[in-house]
C-alpha positions as a printed Julia matrix, in Angstrom:
698×3 Matrix{Float64}:
  11.55  -26.93  -17.42
  12.37  -27.56  -13.77
   9.98  -25.92  -11.29
  11.01  -22.35  -10.43
  10.48  -21.21   -6.85
   9.13  -17.69   -6.65
   6.4   -15.56   -5.05
   2.98  -14.33   -6.07
   2.36  -11.32   -8.33
   0.03   -9.57   -5.93
  -0.21   -8.61   -2.25
   2.4    -8.15    0.49
   1.79  -11.65    1.86
   3.99  -12.72   -1.07
   2.8   -16.32   -1.01
   5.44  -18.79   -2.16
   4.79  -20.9    -5.25
   6.48  -22.82   -8.02
   5.98  -22.21  -11.71
   6.29  -25.18  -14.06
   5.98  -25.25  -17.83
   3.03  -27.43  -18.81
   3.21  -29.94  -21.64
   2.62  -28.54  -25.1
  -0.91  -28.58  -26.44
  -1.67  -29.97  -29.94
  -1.19  -26.48  -31.4
   2.25  -26.23  -29.77
   1.47  -23.68  -27.09
   2.52  -24.11  -23.47
   1.68  -22.32  -20.28
   3.02  -21.99  -16.76
   1.29  -23.88  -13.99
   1.15  -22.56  -10.43
   1.7   -24.81   -7.41
   1.72  -23.45   -3.84
   4.69  -23.89   -1.53
   4.76  -24.2     2.23
   6.14  -20.81    3.32
   5.75  -19.02    6.66
   3.24  -16.5     5.33
   0.92  -18.7     3.25
   1.56  -22.19    4.73
   0.87  -23.83    1.39
  -2.22  -21.78    0.64
  -3.09  -19.51   -2.28
  -6.09  -17.34   -3.06
  -7.93  -17.29   -6.36
  -5.74  -14.43   -7.57
  -2.57  -16.4    -6.81
  -3.82  -19.58   -8.49
  -4.54  -17.63  -11.71
  -1.48  -15.32  -11.61
   0.25  -17.13  -14.48
  -2.69  -16.3   -16.75
  -1.36  -12.74  -16.89
   1.79  -13.83  -18.69
   0.21  -14.93  -21.96
  -2.74  -12.56  -21.85
  -3.9   -11.43  -25.3
  -4.01   -7.92  -23.84
  -0.21   -7.75  -23.36
   1.62   -4.85  -24.93
   4.61   -6.05  -26.95
   5.75   -2.96  -28.81
   6.19    0.7   -27.81
   3.34    3.01  -28.72
   3.69    6.68  -29.63
   1.35    9.37  -30.87
   1.92   12.96  -31.97
  -1.09   14.34  -30.15
  -3.69   13.09  -27.7
  -6.32   13.41  -30.4
  -4.53   10.84  -32.59
  -4.4     7.06  -32.17
  -1.26    5.28  -31.0
   1.18    3.93  -33.55
   3.56    1.02  -32.86
   7.19    2.06  -33.18
  10.64    0.67  -32.47
  12.25    1.03  -29.06
  14.84    3.41  -30.48
  12.13    5.66  -31.88
  10.11    5.61  -28.65
  13.11    6.37  -26.42
  14.22    9.13  -28.79
  10.81   10.75  -28.29
  11.14   10.41  -24.51
  14.67   11.83  -24.38
  13.9    14.74  -26.72
  10.87   15.58  -24.62
  12.82   15.5   -21.34
  15.6    17.69  -22.75
  13.22   20.21  -24.29
  11.02   20.52  -21.21
  13.92   20.81  -18.75
  15.74   23.36  -20.91
  12.62   25.54  -20.96
  11.22   24.99  -17.47
  14.02   23.59  -15.28
  14.88   20.19  -13.83
  11.75   19.96  -11.65
   9.55   20.24  -14.72
   9.95   16.46  -15.19
   8.31   14.29  -12.52
   8.37   10.57  -11.75
   5.64    8.4   -10.24
   6.47    4.9    -9.01
   4.65    1.96   -7.51
   4.56   -0.33   -4.5
   4.64   -3.39   -6.75
   8.08   -2.65   -8.22
  10.95   -4.85   -7.09
  13.43   -3.38   -4.65
  15.9    -3.05   -7.5
  13.5    -1.09   -9.69
  12.3     1.12   -6.83
  15.92    1.91   -5.92
  16.94    2.57   -9.51
  13.92    4.8   -10.08
  14.86    7.01   -7.13
  18.48    7.18   -8.24
  17.41    8.01  -11.81
  15.1    10.82  -10.69
  17.69   12.43   -8.44
  20.91   11.99  -10.43
  19.8    11.93  -14.08
  16.72   14.13  -14.02
  17.84   15.96  -10.84
  14.19   16.5   -10.0
  12.64   16.7    -6.57
   9.32   15.59   -8.04
   9.12   11.86   -7.36
   6.56    9.96   -5.31
   4.64    6.7    -5.61
   1.31    5.0    -5.03
   2.48    3.64   -1.67
   1.6     7.11   -0.4
  -1.99    5.87   -0.75
  -1.21    2.65    1.14
   1.15    2.71    4.12
   2.09    6.36    4.63
  -0.04    6.97    7.73
   1.08    3.77    9.42
   4.69    4.53    8.5
   4.53    8.06    9.92
   2.96    6.87   13.16
   5.43    4.01   13.59
   8.43    6.22   12.9
   7.47    8.82   15.47
   6.61    6.21   18.12
   9.2     3.49   17.56
  11.88    5.2    15.47
  11.4     2.63   12.72
   8.74    1.59   10.23
   8.46   -2.1     9.48
   4.89   -3.23    8.93
   5.1    -6.29   11.15
   7.98   -6.13   13.66
   7.72   -9.89   14.08
   7.35  -12.92   11.77
   3.76  -13.56   10.74
   3.71  -17.08   12.29
   4.06  -15.4    15.71
   0.48  -14.23   15.21
  -0.79  -17.82   15.27
   0.82  -18.29   18.69
  -0.81  -15.31   20.39
  -3.88  -15.31   22.6
  -5.78  -12.32   21.2
  -5.73  -10.18   18.06
  -7.43   -6.82   17.49
  -7.78   -6.08   13.76
  -8.61   -2.44   13.03
  -9.85   -1.76    9.49
  -8.62   -4.9     7.74
 -10.47   -7.52    5.71
  -7.77  -10.11    5.15
 -10.28  -12.85    4.31
 -10.75  -11.1     0.97
  -7.54   -9.11    0.47
  -5.06  -11.87    1.47
  -7.01  -15.06    2.29
  -4.04  -17.27    3.35
  -3.45  -14.79    6.18
  -6.61  -16.11    7.81
  -4.87  -19.38    8.73
  -2.95  -17.46   11.38
  -6.12  -15.92   12.85
  -7.87  -19.29   12.71
  -5.04  -20.74   14.8
  -5.73  -18.13   17.48
  -9.38  -19.14   17.58
  -8.51  -22.85   17.58
  -6.51  -22.39   20.78
  -9.41  -20.64   22.48
  -8.12  -17.12   21.84
 -10.04  -14.05   20.71
 -10.1   -12.19   17.41
 -11.71   -8.74   17.58
 -12.44   -6.99   14.28
 -13.34   -3.31   13.88
 -15.04   -2.42   10.59
 -18.21   -0.54    9.49
 -19.08   -3.69    7.53
 -19.51   -7.21    8.8
 -16.91   -8.49    6.37
 -15.8   -12.04    5.75
 -13.04  -11.36    8.29
 -15.5   -10.06   10.87
 -17.65  -13.15   10.33
 -14.77  -15.25   11.66
 -14.13  -13.06   14.71
 -15.23  -13.59   18.28
 -16.29   -9.93   18.5
 -17.14   -7.35   15.81
 -17.21   -3.61   16.53
 -19.04   -1.62   13.84
 -18.23    2.11   14.13
 -19.51    4.93   11.98
 -16.95    5.7     9.23
 -14.36    8.23   10.29
 -14.66    7.65   14.05
 -11.84    5.12   14.57
  -9.73    7.64   16.46
 -12.48    8.23   19.01
 -12.84    4.46   19.34
  -9.11    4.0    19.95
  -9.14    6.71   22.65
 -12.14    5.03   24.24
 -10.39    1.66   24.31
  -7.45    3.23   26.14
  -9.87    4.85   28.59
 -11.47    1.49   29.35
  -8.06   -0.19   29.7
  -7.07    2.46   32.25
 -10.37    2.43   34.15
 -10.58   -1.35   34.32
  -7.03   -1.72   35.61
  -5.38   -3.32   32.59
  -2.41   -0.96   32.1
   1.09   -2.39   32.4
   2.55    0.33   34.62
   6.05   -1.17   35.01
   6.34   -1.38   31.2
   5.12    2.22   30.85
   7.7     3.43   33.37
  10.62    1.46   31.94
  10.03    1.49   28.18
   7.92    4.51   27.21
   7.61    8.26   27.59
   4.65   10.6    27.21
   1.84    8.64   28.87
   0.66   11.49   31.09
  -0.01   13.75   28.08
  -1.74   10.89   26.26
  -3.96   10.14   29.24
  -5.04   13.78   29.64
  -6.86   13.45   26.31
  -7.98    9.83   26.62
  -9.48   10.63   30.04
 -12.05   12.78   28.23
 -13.24    9.87   26.09
 -15.34    7.99   28.6
 -17.29    5.02   27.2
 -20.64    6.78   26.97
 -19.17    9.6    24.9
 -17.42    7.1    22.64
 -20.68    5.22   22.09
 -22.43    8.45   21.05
 -19.62    9.37   18.66
 -18.96    5.95   17.11
 -22.16    3.97   17.56
 -20.22    1.16   19.27
 -21.95    0.05   22.5
 -20.11    0.5    25.78
 -20.4    -3.23   26.45
 -18.49   -3.97   23.23
 -15.71   -1.54   24.15
 -15.31   -3.29   27.49
 -15.48   -6.75   25.92
 -12.76   -5.84   23.43
 -10.36   -4.7    26.15
 -11.14   -7.76   28.28
 -10.29   -9.99   25.31
  -6.94   -8.28   24.7
  -6.07   -8.31   28.41
  -7.04  -11.98   28.68
  -4.79  -12.82   25.73
  -1.91  -10.77   27.12
  -2.04  -12.61   30.43
  -1.79  -15.91   28.55
   0.08  -16.36   25.29
   0.16  -12.7    24.25
  -1.85  -10.1    22.34
  -1.4    -8.24   19.05
  -3.02   -5.08   17.66
  -3.07   -4.76   13.85
  -4.13   -1.87   11.62
  -4.86   -1.77    7.91
  -6.15    0.69    5.33
  -9.61    1.0     6.89
  -8.26    3.16    9.72
  -5.23    4.56    7.89
  -6.7     6.04    4.69
  -8.1     9.1     6.42
  -7.08   12.71    6.87
  -6.34   11.75   10.48
  -4.94    8.29    9.74
  -1.56    9.0    11.34
  -3.2    10.07   14.58
  -5.51    7.04   14.59
  -2.57    4.66   14.19
  -0.75    6.65   16.87
  -3.67    6.19   19.27
  -3.6     2.44   18.67
   0.17    2.35   19.2
  -0.46    4.2    22.47
  -2.97    1.51   23.43
  -0.5    -1.26   22.62
   2.21    0.43   24.7
  -0.14    1.05   27.62
  -0.89   -2.68   27.59
   2.83   -3.52   27.4
   2.7    -5.42   24.1
   5.52   -4.29   21.74
   8.75   -6.24   22.14
   7.18   -9.16   23.97
   7.02  -12.66   22.56
   3.88  -13.33   20.51
   2.72   -9.77   21.22
   3.0    -6.34   19.74
   1.65   -3.79   17.32
   1.78   -4.13   13.54
   0.43   -2.74   10.28
  -0.69   -5.09    7.52
   1.06   -3.9     4.36
  -1.07   -4.08    1.21
   0.94   -3.92   -2.01
   3.34   -6.67   -3.04
   6.43   -4.59   -2.27
   4.7    -1.95   -0.19
   7.41   -2.36    2.45
  10.51   -2.37    0.25
   8.98    0.16   -2.1
   9.04    2.85    0.56
  12.52    2.06    1.86
  14.83    2.77   -1.04
  14.1     6.14   -2.54
  10.95    6.47   -4.63
   9.14    8.34   -1.85
   9.38   12.13   -2.04
  11.28   12.62    1.21
  13.49    9.52    1.35
  16.8     8.13    0.18
  17.8     4.43    0.21
  17.88    2.69    3.57
  14.9     4.7     4.79
  17.11    7.76    5.12
  15.64   11.24    5.15
  16.55   13.22    2.07
  16.99   16.41    4.13
  19.53   14.79    6.47
  23.05   16.02    5.52
  24.72   12.78    6.68
  22.26   10.69    4.66
  22.83   12.81    1.56
  26.6    12.48    1.94
  26.47    8.7     2.32
  24.16    8.05   -0.64
  25.87   10.63   -2.86
  29.18    8.83   -2.29
  27.64    5.54   -3.45
  26.16    7.28   -6.5
  29.33    9.21   -7.3
  27.73   12.65   -7.19
  28.09   15.79   -5.1
  25.63   15.8    -2.15
  24.8    19.4    -3.04
  23.53   18.23   -6.43
  20.83   16.01   -4.91
  17.43   17.71   -4.88
  15.49   18.17   -1.67
  12.12   16.69   -0.7
   9.27   17.02   -3.14
   5.48   17.09   -2.78
   3.44   14.02   -1.87
   1.64   11.89   -4.46
  -1.69   13.7    -4.75
  -0.11   17.13   -4.39
   2.3    16.24   -7.17
  -0.48   15.01   -9.44
  -2.63   18.05   -8.67
   0.2    20.34   -9.78
   0.8    18.69  -13.16
   0.54   21.1   -16.05
  -0.04   24.11  -13.83
   2.07   27.27  -13.7
   5.3    26.22  -12.0
   4.25   22.56  -11.91
   5.8    19.64  -13.83
   5.28   19.56  -17.58
   6.23   15.88  -18.0
   5.54   12.73  -16.0
   7.13    9.29  -16.18
   4.88    6.6   -14.65
   6.11    3.19  -13.47
   3.88    0.53  -11.92
   0.83    2.67  -11.18
  -2.58    3.4   -12.68
  -3.12    6.94  -11.43
  -6.48    7.62  -13.04
  -8.16    4.75  -11.18
  -6.19    4.65   -7.93
  -6.04    8.35   -7.04
  -8.76   10.23   -5.17
 -10.82   12.7    -7.19
  -9.81   10.76  -10.26
 -11.48   13.14  -12.69
  -9.2    15.94  -11.53
  -6.13   13.7   -11.94
  -7.19   12.79  -15.48
  -7.53   16.5   -16.31
  -4.07   17.24  -14.95
  -2.53   14.42  -17.01
  -4.2    15.84  -20.11
  -2.45   19.19  -19.49
   1.04   17.69  -19.62
   3.41   18.23  -22.52
   4.7    14.66  -22.15
   3.24   11.61  -20.41
   5.27    8.4   -20.54
   3.85    5.19  -19.03
   5.65    1.88  -18.53
   3.1    -0.93  -18.24
   2.48   -4.49  -19.46
  -1.08   -3.44  -20.38
  -2.89   -0.41  -21.76
  -4.26    0.79  -18.43
  -6.56    3.79  -18.11
  -3.5     5.93  -17.38
  -1.51    4.5   -20.28
  -4.45    5.25  -22.57
  -3.86    8.96  -21.9
  -0.12    8.82  -22.57
   2.04   10.15  -25.38
   4.43    7.2   -25.1
   3.68    3.72  -23.73
   6.58    1.35  -23.11
   5.81   -2.4   -22.73
   7.6    -3.86  -19.72
   8.09   -7.23  -18.06
   5.81   -8.86  -15.53
   6.57  -10.67  -12.29
   7.59  -14.1   -13.63
   9.65  -12.59  -16.45
  12.2   -10.87  -14.22
  14.63  -11.48  -11.38
  14.74   -9.3    -8.3
  13.82   -9.02   -4.65
  10.69   -8.06   -2.77
  10.21   -7.23    0.91
   7.02   -8.71    2.31
   4.75   -7.51    5.1
   7.07   -8.96    7.76
  10.18   -7.14    6.53
  11.48  -10.43    5.07
  13.49   -9.85    1.88
  12.69  -12.61   -0.63
  13.59  -13.53   -4.2
  11.46  -13.07   -7.25
  12.81  -15.45   -9.88
  12.48  -15.4   -13.63
  10.54  -18.42  -14.83
   9.91  -17.52  -18.45
  11.15  -15.16  -21.14
   9.09  -12.07  -21.78
   7.38  -11.72  -25.16
   9.59  -10.44  -27.95
   9.7    -6.66  -27.84
   9.19   -6.36  -24.08
  11.91   -4.93  -21.81
  12.5    -4.59  -18.09
  12.19   -1.17  -16.49
  15.83   -1.55  -15.45
  16.67   -1.7   -19.18
  14.52    1.35  -19.84
  16.08    3.45  -17.07
  19.6     2.42  -18.08
  18.99    3.22  -21.74
  17.42    6.61  -21.02
  20.23    7.49  -18.6
  22.82    6.64  -21.29
  21.0     8.76  -23.86
  20.99   11.66  -21.4
  24.75   11.44  -20.99
  25.11    9.33  -17.82
  27.38    6.67  -19.27
  28.17    3.62  -17.17
  26.29    4.93  -14.12
  23.36    2.51  -14.3
  23.08   -1.25  -14.65
  20.23   -3.28  -16.1
  21.36   -6.39  -14.2
  19.14   -6.7   -11.13
  21.73   -8.45   -8.96
  24.25   -5.67   -9.61
  21.59   -3.11   -8.75
  20.82   -4.96   -5.52
  24.48   -4.99   -4.53
  24.58   -1.22   -5.01
  21.36   -0.91   -2.99
  23.08   -2.8    -0.16
  25.87   -0.23   -0.08
  23.46    2.7    -0.29
  21.3     1.34    2.55
  24.25    0.44    4.83
  23.92    2.15    8.19
  20.36    3.29    7.48
  17.23    2.33    9.37
  16.39   -0.23    6.66
  19.89   -1.7     6.46
  20.24   -4.36    3.74
  24.06   -4.45    3.78
  24.22   -8.04    5.04
  21.59   -9.39    2.65
  22.74  -11.09   -0.56
  20.83  -12.98   -3.21
  22.79  -16.1    -2.31
  21.86  -15.73    1.33
  18.19  -15.25    0.51
  18.29  -18.43   -1.57
  20.01  -20.32    1.23
  17.85  -19.08    4.12
  14.52  -18.67    2.34
  14.48  -14.93    3.03
  16.32  -12.52    5.33
  14.79   -9.95    7.67
  16.09   -6.39    7.75
  17.82   -4.68    9.44
  20.8    -6.88    8.64
  24.02   -4.83    8.73
  26.48   -7.65    8.02
  26.67  -10.99    6.29
  28.03  -12.37    9.57
  24.88  -11.68   11.61
  21.34  -13.02   11.29
  18.54  -10.83   10.06
  16.38   -9.17   12.71
  13.16  -11.15   12.72
  11.8    -9.56   15.91
  12.22   -5.91   16.79
  12.04   -4.11   20.15
  12.96   -7.01   22.46
  15.81   -4.97   23.96
  14.47   -1.46   23.41
  13.4     0.89   20.65
  15.66    2.57   18.07
  14.95    6.02   19.5
  17.5     8.4    21.07
  16.64    7.27   24.61
  15.62    3.7    23.79
  12.01    4.36   24.81
   8.89    4.36   22.68
   7.3     7.79   22.29
   3.62    8.0    23.22
   2.2    10.97   21.31
  -0.96   12.72   22.49
  -3.67   12.85   19.8
  -7.34   13.78   19.86
 -10.31   12.88   17.72
 -11.61   15.31   15.11
 -14.54   15.04   12.69
 -14.24   13.83    9.13
 -13.42   16.54    6.62
 -16.71   16.02    4.79
 -19.63   14.93    6.94
 -23.1    14.0     5.71
 -25.74   16.67    5.19
 -29.21   16.88    3.58
 -27.74   17.09    0.05
 -25.26   14.23    0.57
 -26.82   12.19    3.38
 -24.89    8.89    3.14
 -21.34    7.86    4.07
 -19.27    6.12    1.4
 -16.39    3.83    2.22
 -14.26    1.9    -0.27
 -12.02   -1.15   -0.39
 -11.01   -4.34   -2.16
 -12.75   -7.63   -2.79
 -11.76  -11.25   -3.16
 -11.36  -11.5    -6.93
  -9.55   -8.29   -7.79
  -6.47   -6.31   -6.9
  -5.75   -2.57   -6.9
  -6.92   -0.81  -10.09
  -7.82   -4.1   -11.8
  -5.22   -3.62  -14.55
  -4.0    -7.17  -13.92
  -6.92   -9.11  -12.44
  -9.47   -7.55  -14.79
  -7.62   -9.25  -17.64
  -7.66  -12.74  -16.07
 -10.73  -14.49  -17.56
 -11.6   -16.52  -14.46
 -11.49  -13.47  -12.2
 -13.37  -11.24  -14.61
 -16.03  -13.93  -14.98
 -16.36  -14.27  -11.21
 -16.88  -10.53  -10.77
 -17.03   -8.39  -13.87
 -18.42   -5.14  -12.51
 -18.48   -3.2    -9.25
 -21.28   -3.4    -6.73
 -22.58   -1.01   -4.1
 -23.37   -2.62   -0.75
 -26.47   -0.99    0.74
 -28.49   -1.89    3.82
 -32.12   -2.77    2.89
 -33.46    0.07    5.05
 -31.31    2.63    3.25
 -32.18    1.12   -0.13
 -35.9     1.37    0.65
 -35.57    5.07    1.39
 -33.96    5.56   -2.02
 -36.33    3.24   -3.9
 -33.5     0.88   -4.86
 -33.91   -2.84   -5.48
 -31.26   -5.52   -5.38
 -29.38   -5.78   -8.69
 -30.36   -2.41  -10.16
 -27.7     0.08  -11.16
 -27.12    3.05   -8.89
 -25.06    6.2    -9.24
 -23.02    7.19   -6.2
 -22.54   10.97   -6.34
 -20.28   13.26   -4.32
 -19.21   16.87   -4.69
 -16.36   15.7    -6.94
 -17.9    13.17   -9.28
 -19.97   10.03   -9.67
 -19.5     6.28  -10.04
 -21.96    3.62  -11.18
 -22.35    0.16   -9.68
 -24.98   -2.5    -9.13
 -26.93   -2.59   -5.85
 -26.1    -5.45   -3.52
 -28.52   -5.52   -0.59
 -26.82   -6.69    2.61
 -27.56   -6.46    6.32
 -23.84   -6.61    7.1
 -23.28   -2.89    6.58
 -24.43    0.06    8.67
 -27.72    1.62    7.61
 -26.03    5.03    7.06
 -23.12    3.76    4.93
 -22.52    2.3     1.47
 -19.45    0.4     0.3
 -17.98    0.19   -3.2
 -14.77   -1.56   -4.38
 -12.28    0.5    -6.39
 -11.0    -1.98   -9.01
 -12.66   -0.48  -12.09
 -12.17    2.57  -14.28
 -14.4     4.8   -16.39
 -17.88    5.49  -15.05
 -17.38    2.61  -12.59
 -14.37    4.24  -10.88
 -15.35    5.04   -7.3
 -12.23    7.17   -6.9
 -13.98    9.75   -9.06
 -16.0    10.28   -5.89
 -13.48   10.06   -3.04
 -12.06   13.01   -1.15
  -8.42   14.15   -1.66
  -8.3    15.87    1.76
  -4.83   15.05    3.13
  -3.48   13.91    6.48
  -1.24   16.79    7.66
   1.58   14.39    8.64
   1.54   11.52    6.12
  -0.23   13.33    3.24
  -2.57   10.34    2.92
  -5.86   11.18    1.16
  -9.17   10.51    2.89
 -10.2     7.54    0.75
 -12.28    5.8     3.38
 -15.05    8.28    4.07
 -16.92   11.0     2.24
 -20.52   12.18    1.88
 -22.56   10.96   -1.11
 -26.09   10.69   -2.4
 -27.6     7.76   -4.27
 -29.36    8.14   -7.61
 -31.09    5.28   -9.44
 -29.84    4.71  -13.0
 -33.04    4.44  -14.97
């Protein structure tokens, strides 16, 4: 076969690659080989996950036939697609006739293509007519999105092309470890260093990313907001504010400063543990870069996955505005999107409060526009539903959903307080999971439907820059496997919605273009042919006659008055602080070999061999106090549950904090431990800090 140009199966960097069918082996089998392409995000690089992505396609763990069981106590039985879909449709009809439309819920994923995310939202609201739909992106970008929307009037992770980063003079990375989560990204930071610029990294751990920085700030978990306020205080006191920019392009600085004025450097040091000298050095580095080639402030999950994540991102946006960065060449503020389609996944309707084009579902004009595209009465569209964790916590309760359809998510491993989520799933009358593999969530289901993977389907993705790109089919799926577009179309037909849905991804995308037209995330001018011709198109792009918008904010902000809104926020303590019973902070994250819940990477032999079990990073001083040696198993216990990992003694972490990656299930699932306390604005759970104790596993 000729090489097929496509993009990686994993993170939002969406590294470009080709897939080529290798020569047949003596037994007649063939496999796809991965070769990297020179693309603006990855510049010809791939990480270990990308190099091995094709191994997923012929994994012996693939599901190739639907599975059904009569009760959770019985084993699965393979059945035909007709039989499985009959079970699903009968269950939906029965449950909705007894309990109402909202008794059936839908849970999506940030890895679905734009077409599948769009179709899932349309299916939930026009076929099921349920308000209960959300997705795992709520656990990823919701705090950054909420902060960006209220400040800038738009949420696009990076409002500039990623190569701009390599041209800047200074970068502040708050809570990101790109050296492990998206290694090719590091080429852009390395270019900053190579030109004599500064890279400042803020993280409780001295990560691989921090190792390559010019300055590392190591705050106590949960104190990033105080740190951000302190940085603004130093910028003001040391004379680095851009006052003409503030006067011409922003509003609200006086209210912001009234709070930041109270966070003098000494107070910030006491609260965060970051020395005053480091605060001052960080601001000097950003100011030095700004006066030269430019400066950029980036956030990632480390500062966003908190019950005050929206306010922390807001404080950092305030800092970037006070320094006059957004809208200037090689400068600005951005959020590093995590999941492969984390950007597009939240734009087109699988989020509880949104319709396609990043429209609000409670906006009458938005409802009228989208309803016209869908051919329904605007009054028939449901209103906003609960956020992801709130939805999951209500499953099987009085008045809560009795059925759940899951697409592209492994809820049991990825949700906070995972034991509670597993209990709620067990209380459902019907759990249907679409997945290529029998994940921990699928293992609890009544019906499991085997669906296609990345290289077996056509579609589009929107990467961390807001660049819409093409995912191309390079191989046929195994016999018996269907696309989720096929599944949604078939179920819609069986429920009486004839001819309303298409299983052809390009037709779905063309409908998405019409539904998004005039919205914040306007895809109307983006076509598959244009993506192929231009190598990707940035949104917003309202017409085929205009270029995509690669750089936002150069001429103003999409707010009513054209100014960015600076919103006053103040630091507050973590929801669950340490105490004598739980004296240690826990923080979580990803590592180099694995991705998300490990459903994919855990089934790639090379990655599983490189790291087959979770570890717990512990400072030697803390380990000594708990009588823990390197390599022994330890139980990390919170008020909600426990997780087991192997001790890894490191001096790169704070003495009061332990770190554990979240890529495993069962007794190794650290999200059994994490806190579901929610941000009041974004409804993001507080994944990144909770109080734990350490118990040796004897």
